Coordinates of C-alpha atoms and ligand atoms in Angstrom, one line a residue:
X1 CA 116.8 119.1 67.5
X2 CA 116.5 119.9 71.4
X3 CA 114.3 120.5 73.9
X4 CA 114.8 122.7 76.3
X5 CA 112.4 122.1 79.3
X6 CA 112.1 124.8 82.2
X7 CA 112.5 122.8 85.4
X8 CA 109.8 124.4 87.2
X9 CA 107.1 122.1 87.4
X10 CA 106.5 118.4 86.5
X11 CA 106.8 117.4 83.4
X12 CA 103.6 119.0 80.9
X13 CA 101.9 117.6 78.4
X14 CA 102.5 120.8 75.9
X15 CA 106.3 120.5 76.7
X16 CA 105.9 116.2 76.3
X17 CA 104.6 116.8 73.1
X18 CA 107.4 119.3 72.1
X19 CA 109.3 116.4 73.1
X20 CA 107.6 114.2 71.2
X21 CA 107.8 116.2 67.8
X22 CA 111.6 116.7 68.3
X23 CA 112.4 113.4 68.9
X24 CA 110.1 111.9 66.0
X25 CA 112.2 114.3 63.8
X26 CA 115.5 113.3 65.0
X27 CA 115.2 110.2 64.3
X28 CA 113.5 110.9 61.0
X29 CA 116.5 112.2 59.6
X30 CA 118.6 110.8 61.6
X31 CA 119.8 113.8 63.5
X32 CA 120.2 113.8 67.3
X33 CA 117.9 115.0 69.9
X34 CA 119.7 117.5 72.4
X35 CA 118.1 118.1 76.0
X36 CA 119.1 121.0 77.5
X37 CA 117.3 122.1 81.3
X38 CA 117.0 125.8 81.4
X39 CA 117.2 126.2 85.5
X40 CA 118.5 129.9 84.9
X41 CA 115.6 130.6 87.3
X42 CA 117.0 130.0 90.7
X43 CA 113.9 130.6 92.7
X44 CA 111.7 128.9 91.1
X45 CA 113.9 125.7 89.4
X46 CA 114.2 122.6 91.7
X47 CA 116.0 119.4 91.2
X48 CA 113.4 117.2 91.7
X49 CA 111.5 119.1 88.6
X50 CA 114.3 118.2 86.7
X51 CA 114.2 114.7 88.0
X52 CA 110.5 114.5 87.2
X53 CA 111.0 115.8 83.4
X54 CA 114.4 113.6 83.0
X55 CA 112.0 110.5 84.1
X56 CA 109.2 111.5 82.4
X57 CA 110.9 111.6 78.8
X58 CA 112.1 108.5 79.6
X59 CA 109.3 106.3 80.2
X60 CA 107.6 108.2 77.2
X61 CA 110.4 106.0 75.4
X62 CA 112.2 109.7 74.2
X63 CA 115.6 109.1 74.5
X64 CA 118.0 111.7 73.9
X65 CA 121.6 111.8 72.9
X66 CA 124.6 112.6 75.5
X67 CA 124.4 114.6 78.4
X68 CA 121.8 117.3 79.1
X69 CA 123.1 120.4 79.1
X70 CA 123.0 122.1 82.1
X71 CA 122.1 126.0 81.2
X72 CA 123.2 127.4 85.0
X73 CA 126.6 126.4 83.9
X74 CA 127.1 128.4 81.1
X75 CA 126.7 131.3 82.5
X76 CA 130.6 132.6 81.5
X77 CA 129.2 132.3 78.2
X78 CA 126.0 134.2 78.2
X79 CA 127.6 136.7 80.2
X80 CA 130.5 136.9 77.4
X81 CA 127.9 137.2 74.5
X82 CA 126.3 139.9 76.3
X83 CA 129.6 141.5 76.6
X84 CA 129.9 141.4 72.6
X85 CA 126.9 142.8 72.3
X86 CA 127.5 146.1 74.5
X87 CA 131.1 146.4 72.5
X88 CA 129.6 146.1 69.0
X89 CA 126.9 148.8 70.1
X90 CA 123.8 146.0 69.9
X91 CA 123.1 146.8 73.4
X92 CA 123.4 149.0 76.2
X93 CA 122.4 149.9 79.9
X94 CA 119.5 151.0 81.0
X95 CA 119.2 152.9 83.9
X96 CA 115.6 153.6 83.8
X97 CA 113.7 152.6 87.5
X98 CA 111.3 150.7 88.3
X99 CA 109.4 153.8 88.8
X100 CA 109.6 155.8 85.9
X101 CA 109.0 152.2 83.8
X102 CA 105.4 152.0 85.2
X103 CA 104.8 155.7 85.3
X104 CA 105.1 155.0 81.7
X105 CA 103.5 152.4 81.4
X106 CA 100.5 154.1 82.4
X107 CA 100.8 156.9 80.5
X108 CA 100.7 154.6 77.8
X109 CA 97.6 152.9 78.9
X110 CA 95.6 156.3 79.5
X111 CA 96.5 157.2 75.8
X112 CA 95.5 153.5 74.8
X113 CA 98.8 152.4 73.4
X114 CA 100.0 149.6 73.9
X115 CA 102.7 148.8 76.5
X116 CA 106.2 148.9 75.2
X117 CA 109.9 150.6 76.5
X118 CA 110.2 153.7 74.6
X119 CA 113.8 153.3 73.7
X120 CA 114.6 155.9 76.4
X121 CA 118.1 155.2 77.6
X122 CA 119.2 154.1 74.1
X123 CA 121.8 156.8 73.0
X124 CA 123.1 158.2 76.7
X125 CA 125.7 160.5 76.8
X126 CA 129.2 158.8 79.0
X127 CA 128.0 162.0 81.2
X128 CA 124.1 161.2 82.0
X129 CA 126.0 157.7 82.2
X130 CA 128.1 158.7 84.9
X131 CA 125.3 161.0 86.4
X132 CA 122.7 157.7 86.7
X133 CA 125.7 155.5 88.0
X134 CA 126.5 158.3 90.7
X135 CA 122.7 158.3 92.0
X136 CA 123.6 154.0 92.9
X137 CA 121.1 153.3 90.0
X138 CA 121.5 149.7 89.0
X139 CA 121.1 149.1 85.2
X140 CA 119.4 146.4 83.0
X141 CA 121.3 145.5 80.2
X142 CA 119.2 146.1 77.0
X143 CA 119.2 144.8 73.1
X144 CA 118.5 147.3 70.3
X145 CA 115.4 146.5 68.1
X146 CA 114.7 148.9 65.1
X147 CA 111.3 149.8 64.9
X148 CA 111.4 149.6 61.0
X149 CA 113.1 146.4 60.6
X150 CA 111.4 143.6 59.7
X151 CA 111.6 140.3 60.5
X152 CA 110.6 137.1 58.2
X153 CA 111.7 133.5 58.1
X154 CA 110.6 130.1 56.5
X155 CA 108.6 128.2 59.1
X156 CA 108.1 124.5 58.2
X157 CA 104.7 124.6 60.2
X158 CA 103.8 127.7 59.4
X159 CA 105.1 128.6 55.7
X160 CA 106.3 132.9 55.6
X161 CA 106.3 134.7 58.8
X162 CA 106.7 138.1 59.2
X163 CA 107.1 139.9 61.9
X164 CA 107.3 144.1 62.2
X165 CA 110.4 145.0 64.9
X166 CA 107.8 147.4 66.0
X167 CA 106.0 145.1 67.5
X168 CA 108.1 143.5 69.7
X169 CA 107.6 146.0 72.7
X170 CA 111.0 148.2 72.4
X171 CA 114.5 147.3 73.0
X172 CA 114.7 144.2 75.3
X173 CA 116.0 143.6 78.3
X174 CA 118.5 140.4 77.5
X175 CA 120.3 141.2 81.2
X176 CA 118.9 141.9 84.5
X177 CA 119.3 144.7 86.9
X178 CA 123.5 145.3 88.6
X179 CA 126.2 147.3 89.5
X180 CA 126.8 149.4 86.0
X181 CA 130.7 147.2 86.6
X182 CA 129.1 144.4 86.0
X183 CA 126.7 142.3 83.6
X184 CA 123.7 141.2 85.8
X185 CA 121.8 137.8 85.1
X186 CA 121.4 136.9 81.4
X187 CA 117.8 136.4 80.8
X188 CA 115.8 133.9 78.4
X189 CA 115.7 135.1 75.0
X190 CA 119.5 136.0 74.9
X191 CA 120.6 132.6 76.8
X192 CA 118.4 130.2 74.5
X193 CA 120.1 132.2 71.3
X194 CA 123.7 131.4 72.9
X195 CA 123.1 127.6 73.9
X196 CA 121.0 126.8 70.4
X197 CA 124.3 128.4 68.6
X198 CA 127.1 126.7 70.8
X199 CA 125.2 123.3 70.7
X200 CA 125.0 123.8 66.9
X201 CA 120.9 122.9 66.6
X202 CA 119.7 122.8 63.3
X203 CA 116.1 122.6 64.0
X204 CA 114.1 124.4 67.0
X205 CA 110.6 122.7 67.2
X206 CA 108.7 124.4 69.6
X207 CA 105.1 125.3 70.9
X208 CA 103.7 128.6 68.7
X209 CA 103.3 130.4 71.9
X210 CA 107.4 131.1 71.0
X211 CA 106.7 132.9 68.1
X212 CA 107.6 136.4 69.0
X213 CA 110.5 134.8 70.6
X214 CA 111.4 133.9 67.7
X215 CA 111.1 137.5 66.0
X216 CA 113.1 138.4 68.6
X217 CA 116.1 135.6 68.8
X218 CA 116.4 136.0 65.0
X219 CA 118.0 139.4 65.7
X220 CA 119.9 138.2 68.6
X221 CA 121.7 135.5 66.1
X222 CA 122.3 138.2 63.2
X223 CA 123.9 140.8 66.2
X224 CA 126.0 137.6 67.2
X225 CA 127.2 136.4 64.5
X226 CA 125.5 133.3 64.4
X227 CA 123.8 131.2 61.8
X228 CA 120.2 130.7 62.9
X229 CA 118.2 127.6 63.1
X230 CA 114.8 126.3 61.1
X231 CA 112.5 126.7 63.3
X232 CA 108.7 125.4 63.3
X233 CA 106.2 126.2 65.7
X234 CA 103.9 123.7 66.0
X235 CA 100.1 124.3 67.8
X236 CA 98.8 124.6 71.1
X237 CA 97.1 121.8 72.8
X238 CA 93.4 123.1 73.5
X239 CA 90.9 121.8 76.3
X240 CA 87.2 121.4 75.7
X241 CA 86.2 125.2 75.0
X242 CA 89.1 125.5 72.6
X243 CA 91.2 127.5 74.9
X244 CA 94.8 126.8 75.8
X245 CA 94.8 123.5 78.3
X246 CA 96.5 124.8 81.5
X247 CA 96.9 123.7 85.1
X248 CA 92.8 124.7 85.8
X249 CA 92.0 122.2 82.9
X250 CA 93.2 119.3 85.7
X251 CA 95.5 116.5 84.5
X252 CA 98.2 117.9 82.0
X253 CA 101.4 116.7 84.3
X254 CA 102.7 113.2 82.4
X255 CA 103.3 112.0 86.0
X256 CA 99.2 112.6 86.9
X257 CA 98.5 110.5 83.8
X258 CA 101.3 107.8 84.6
X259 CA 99.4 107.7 88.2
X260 CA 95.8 107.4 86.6
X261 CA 97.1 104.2 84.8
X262 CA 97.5 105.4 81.3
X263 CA 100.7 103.3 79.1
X264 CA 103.5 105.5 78.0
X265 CA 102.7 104.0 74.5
X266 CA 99.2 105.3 74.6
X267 CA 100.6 108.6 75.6
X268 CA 103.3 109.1 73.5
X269 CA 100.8 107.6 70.8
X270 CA 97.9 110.3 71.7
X271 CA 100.2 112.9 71.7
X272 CA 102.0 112.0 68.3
X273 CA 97.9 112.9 66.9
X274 CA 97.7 115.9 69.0
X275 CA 98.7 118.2 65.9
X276 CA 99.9 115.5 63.4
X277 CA 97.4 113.8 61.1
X278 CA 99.1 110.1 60.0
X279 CA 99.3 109.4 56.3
X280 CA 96.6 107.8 54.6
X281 CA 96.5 104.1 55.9
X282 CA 98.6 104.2 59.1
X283 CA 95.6 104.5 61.0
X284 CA 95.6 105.9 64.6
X285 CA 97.5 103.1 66.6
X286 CA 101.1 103.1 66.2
X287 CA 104.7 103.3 67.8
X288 CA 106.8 106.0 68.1
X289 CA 108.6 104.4 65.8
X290 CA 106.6 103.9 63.4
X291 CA 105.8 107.3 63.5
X292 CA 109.2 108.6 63.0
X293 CA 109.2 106.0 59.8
X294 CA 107.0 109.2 57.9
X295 CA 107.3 112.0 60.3
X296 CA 107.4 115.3 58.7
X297 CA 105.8 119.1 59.3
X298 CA 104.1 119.3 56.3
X299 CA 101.6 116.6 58.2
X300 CA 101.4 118.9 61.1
X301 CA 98.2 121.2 61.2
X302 CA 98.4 124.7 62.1
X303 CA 95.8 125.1 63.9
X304 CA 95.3 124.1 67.9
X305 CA 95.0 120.4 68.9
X306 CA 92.1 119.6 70.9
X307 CA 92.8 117.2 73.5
X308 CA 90.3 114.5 73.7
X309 CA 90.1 112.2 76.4
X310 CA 87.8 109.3 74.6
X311 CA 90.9 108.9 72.1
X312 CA 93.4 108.6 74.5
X313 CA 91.1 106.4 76.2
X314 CA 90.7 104.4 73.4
X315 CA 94.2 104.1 73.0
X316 CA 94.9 102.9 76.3
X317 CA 92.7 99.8 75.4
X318 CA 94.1 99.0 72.3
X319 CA 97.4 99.2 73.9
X320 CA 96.7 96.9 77.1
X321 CA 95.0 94.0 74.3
X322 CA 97.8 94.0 72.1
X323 CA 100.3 92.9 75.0
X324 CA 98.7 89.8 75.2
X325 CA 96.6 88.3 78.3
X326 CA 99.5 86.5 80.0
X327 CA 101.5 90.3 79.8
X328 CA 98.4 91.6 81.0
X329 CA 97.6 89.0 83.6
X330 CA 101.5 89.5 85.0
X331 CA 100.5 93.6 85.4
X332 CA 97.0 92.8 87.2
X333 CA 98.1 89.9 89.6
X334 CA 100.4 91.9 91.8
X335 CA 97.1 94.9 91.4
X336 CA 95.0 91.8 93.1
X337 CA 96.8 90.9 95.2
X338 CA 97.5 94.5 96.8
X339 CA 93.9 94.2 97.3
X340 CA 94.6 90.4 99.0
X341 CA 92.6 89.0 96.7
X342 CA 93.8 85.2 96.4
X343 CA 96.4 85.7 98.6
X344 CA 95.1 86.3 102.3
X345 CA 94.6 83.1 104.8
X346 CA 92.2 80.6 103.9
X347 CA 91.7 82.4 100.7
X348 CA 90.0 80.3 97.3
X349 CA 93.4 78.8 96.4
X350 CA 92.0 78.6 92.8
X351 CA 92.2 82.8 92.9
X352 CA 96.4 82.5 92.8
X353 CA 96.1 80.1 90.2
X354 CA 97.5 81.7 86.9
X355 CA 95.2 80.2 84.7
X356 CA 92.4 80.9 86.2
X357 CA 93.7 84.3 86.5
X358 CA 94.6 84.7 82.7
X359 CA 91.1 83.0 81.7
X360 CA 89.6 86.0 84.1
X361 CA 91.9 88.5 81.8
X362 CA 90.6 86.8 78.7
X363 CA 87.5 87.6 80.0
X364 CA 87.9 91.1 81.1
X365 CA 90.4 92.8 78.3
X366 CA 87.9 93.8 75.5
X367 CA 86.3 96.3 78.1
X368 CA 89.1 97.6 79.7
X369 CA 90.2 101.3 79.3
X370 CA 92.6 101.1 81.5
X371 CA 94.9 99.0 84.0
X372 CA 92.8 99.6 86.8
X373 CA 89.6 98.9 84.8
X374 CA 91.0 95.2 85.8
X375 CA 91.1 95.7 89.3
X376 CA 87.2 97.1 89.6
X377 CA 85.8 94.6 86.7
X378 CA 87.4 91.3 88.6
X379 CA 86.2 92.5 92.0
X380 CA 83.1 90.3 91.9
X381 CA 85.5 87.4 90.8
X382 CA 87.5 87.3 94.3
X383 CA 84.9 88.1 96.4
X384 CA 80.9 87.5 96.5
X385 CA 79.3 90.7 95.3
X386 CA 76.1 91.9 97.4
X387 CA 72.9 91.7 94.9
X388 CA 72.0 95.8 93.1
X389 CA 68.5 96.4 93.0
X390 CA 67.9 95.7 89.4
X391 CA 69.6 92.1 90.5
X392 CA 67.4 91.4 93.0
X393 CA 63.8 92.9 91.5
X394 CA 65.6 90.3 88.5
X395 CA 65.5 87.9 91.4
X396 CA 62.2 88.3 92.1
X397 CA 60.5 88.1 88.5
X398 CA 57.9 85.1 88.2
X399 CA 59.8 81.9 87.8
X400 CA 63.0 83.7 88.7
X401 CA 63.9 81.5 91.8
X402 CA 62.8 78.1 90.3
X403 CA 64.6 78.7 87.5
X404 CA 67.9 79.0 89.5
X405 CA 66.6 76.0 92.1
X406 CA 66.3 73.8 88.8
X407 CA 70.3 75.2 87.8
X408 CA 71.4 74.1 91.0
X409 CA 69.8 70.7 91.0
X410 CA 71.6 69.9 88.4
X411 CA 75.0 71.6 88.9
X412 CA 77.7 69.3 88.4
X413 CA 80.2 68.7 91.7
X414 CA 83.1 68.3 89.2
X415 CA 84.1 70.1 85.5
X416 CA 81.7 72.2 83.4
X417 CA 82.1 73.0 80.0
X418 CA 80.3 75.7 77.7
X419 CA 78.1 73.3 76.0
X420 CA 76.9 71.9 79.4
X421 CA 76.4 75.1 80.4
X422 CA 74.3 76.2 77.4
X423 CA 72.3 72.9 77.7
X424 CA 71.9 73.4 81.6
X425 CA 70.2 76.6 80.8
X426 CA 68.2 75.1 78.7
X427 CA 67.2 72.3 81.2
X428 CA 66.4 75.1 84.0
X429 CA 64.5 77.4 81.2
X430 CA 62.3 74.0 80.7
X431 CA 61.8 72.9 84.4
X432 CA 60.7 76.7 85.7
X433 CA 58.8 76.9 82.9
X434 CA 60.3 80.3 82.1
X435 CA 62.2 81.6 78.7
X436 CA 65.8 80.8 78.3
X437 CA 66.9 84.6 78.4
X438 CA 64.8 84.7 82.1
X439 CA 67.3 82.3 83.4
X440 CA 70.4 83.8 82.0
X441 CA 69.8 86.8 83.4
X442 CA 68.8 85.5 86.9
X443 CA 71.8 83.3 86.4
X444 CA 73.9 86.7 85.5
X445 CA 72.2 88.3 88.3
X446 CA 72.8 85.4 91.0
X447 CA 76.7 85.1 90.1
X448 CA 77.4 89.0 89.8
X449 CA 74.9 91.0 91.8
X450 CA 73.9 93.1 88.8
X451 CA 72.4 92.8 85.4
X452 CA 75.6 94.0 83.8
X453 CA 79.0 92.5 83.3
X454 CA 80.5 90.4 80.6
X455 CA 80.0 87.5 78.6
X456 CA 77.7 85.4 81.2
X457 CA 78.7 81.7 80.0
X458 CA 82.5 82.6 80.5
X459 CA 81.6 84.4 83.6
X460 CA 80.0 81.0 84.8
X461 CA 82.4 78.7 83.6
X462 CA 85.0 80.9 85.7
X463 CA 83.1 80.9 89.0
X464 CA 82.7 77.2 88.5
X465 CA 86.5 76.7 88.5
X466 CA 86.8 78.5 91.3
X467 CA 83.5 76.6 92.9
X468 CA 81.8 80.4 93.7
X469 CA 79.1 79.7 91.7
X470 CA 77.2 77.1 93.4
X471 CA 77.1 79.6 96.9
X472 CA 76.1 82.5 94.9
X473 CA 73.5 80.8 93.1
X474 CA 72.3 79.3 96.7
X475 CA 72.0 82.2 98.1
X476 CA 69.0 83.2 95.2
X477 CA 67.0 80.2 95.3
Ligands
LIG1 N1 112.6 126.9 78.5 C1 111.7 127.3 77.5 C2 110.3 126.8 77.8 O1 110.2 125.8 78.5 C3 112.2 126.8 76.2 C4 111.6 127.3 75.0 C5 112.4 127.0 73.8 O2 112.2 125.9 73.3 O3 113.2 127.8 73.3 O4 109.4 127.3 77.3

């Protein structure tokens, strides 16, 4: 298994998953899981890319065996398979221009065919050879596809494929343009075919958008000798209209989702489901591990993945409770105190204290989505909150402001625990002469500045400990 990641943008989603498919298979069977970076394309590869991906895979928790293979250094070797290939007659120079290629091109579009190389150069004579090379023009260096061949293999997403040789747009180009002396740069089809065959992969898993490709490499590996992989194509990761997810859909770079606050296990989760359906009884939730335990394509649908943010979401959650509120305390405190909350001069001493932070994760954790839900939701917490407007028309209800009076009359100086709490309420509800719920809410509305939040006696209890209630309530009377 490999993957062989372009290095010319951040890391993707649709590659990520690739990853993730690979890697769940490799260690399935136990087979290893090859990276290989295919920065053939000079312009447009950059190092940092390559960082980004190599980083990337890692915090995903996809770790690969040995060294990745670095495909600008094998160069000797495409060039030397390309050599083969113009001896044993598979290929041969093209001479054609840039010119004449779109001239024909068009003429193929006016007659409403569709665009392909018309095999033109195919059987030159050493003379027209010669002739060509002594205008200065510069050949490609072209593979011979037969029209009537066809092409089929077993694909474990997938099942038969066949694929007509006349539909893979003419002989290809496998080298670009240079001196006729000389065998220009190797190009991707050909260079993939080499480096799967040299580092001896058994299985290429890859996004169905390669299926041609495929059509195309299988030839490449008969004309070379070369015993082909299994290959399985697994489907495309689709946005909200059902159309391919690309850079327009926004977020698809792992690093954008690592920024927003998502958990590589949630990730790497969500995309495990992005085209593989668990067996009956795993459920949704689960390691990568886990997954690998019963990975295997024929649980992998063919048709495109949809991506859906409220799962991944949902995911995220599950994966922040399950580390525990002191795990998750340890990630919010340094969040708070980036925002100097507990920390600054003359702060509430009681905001740095760890249990009153974990009690205030405790309270938080059920509603979080993610990490930074944490940082919003305890806001009111560290610092007073100004009253909304449903809080203070709240305020203002009949009965509202005795009720909180009568609370603060009888607000102990010292400890408060839930059943106090409850029976304080209670007291207030009977001394304003209002409902219970009338104070709870003016109580919630007091303490937060807004009707929402969560549970309101652990809400209380926690701006006790921290003595915030008694101002907060004050301030309502
Ligand atoms: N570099 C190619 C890509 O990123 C690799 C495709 C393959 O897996 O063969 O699309």
């Amino acid at each position: 298994m490999r993957l062989a990641p372009s290095p010319t943008g951040t890391l993707h989603i649709g590659t990520a998953r690739t990853a993730v498919f690979n890697w769940l298979f490799a260690r399935h069977c136990g087979g290893s899981f090859l990276l290989r970076i295919e920065d053939t394309d000079r312009e447009r590869s950059k190092p940092e890319y390559t960082a980004n991906i190599l980083e990337g895979l890692q915090w995903l928790g996809l770790d690969w065996d040995g060294e990745p293979v670095i495909q600008s250094q094998r160069l000797e070797q495409h060039r030397a398979a390309i050599q083969r290939l113009l001896d044993s007659g598979h290929a041969y120079r093209c001479y054609a221009s840039e010119e004449e290629l779109a001239a024909m091109r068009e003429q193929q579009a006016a007659s409403k065919q569709a665009p392909r190389y018309d095999n033109r150069h195919r059987d030159l004579s050493p003379e027209q050879e010669a002739a060509y090379v002594a205008e200065g023009r510069q050949p490609v260096v072209r593979f011979r596809i037969d029209d009537a061949r066809t092409i089929t293999w077993t694909d474990l997403v997938r099942g038969e494929m066949r694929w007509s040789g006349a539909d893979l747009g003419g002989d290809m180009v496998i080298a670009r343009r240079a001196p006729a002396d000389r065998i220009g740069d190797p190009l991707y089809n050909l260079v993939v075919v080499v480096d799967d065959a040299a580092m001896a992969i058994s299985h290429v898993i890859r996004g169905e958008d390669h299926i041609a490709n495929t059509a195309k490499q299988l030839l490449l590996y008969e004309a070379l000798g070369a015993e082909p992989p299994v290959f399985a194509h697994t489907p495309l990761i689709l946005n909200q209209e059902g159309k391919k997810l690309s850079k327009r859909d926004g977020v698809t770079s792992i690093s954008d989702f690592r920024a927003m606050g998502y958990t590589a296990a949630a990730l790497a989760n969500y995309m495990t489901l992005l085209g593989w359906s668990p067996p009956e009884g795993m459920g949704e939730r689960f390691s990568l591990k886990e997954a690998a335990a019963v990975f295997g394509f024929e649980r992998v649908n063919r048709a495109g993945a949809r991506f859906d943010w409220d799962k991944l979401n949902w995911l995220n959650g599950q994966v922040l409770r399950e580390q525990g509120p002191e795990s998750l305390r340890e990630q919010l405190a340094p969040l708070w105190a980036a925002r100097g909350w507990g920390l600054a001069d003359g702060a509430n001493p009681v905001h740095a204290d760890p249990a009153w932070q974990r009690q205030l994760t405790e309270l938080l954790g059920p509603s979080l989505t993610l990490l930074a839900d944490g940082v919003e939701q305890a806001e009111p917490f560290f610092t007073t909150p100004e009253l909304n407007d449903a809080a203070r028309a709240q305020l203002e209800a009949a009965g509202a402001g005795a009720a909180v009076t009568a609370l603060l009359e009888r607000l102990p100086e010292g400890e408060l625990d839930a059943d106090q709490a409850q029976a304080l309420l209670g007291e207030a509800a009977t001394a304003a002469g209002v409902k219970k719920g009338v104070v709870m809410k003016s109580v919630r509305a007091a303490l937060l500045g807004s009707l929402q939040g969560p549970d309101l006696l652990a809400t209380w209890l926690l701006l006790h400990r921290s003595g915030d209630d008694r101002a907060r309530l004050a301030r309502c009377r």
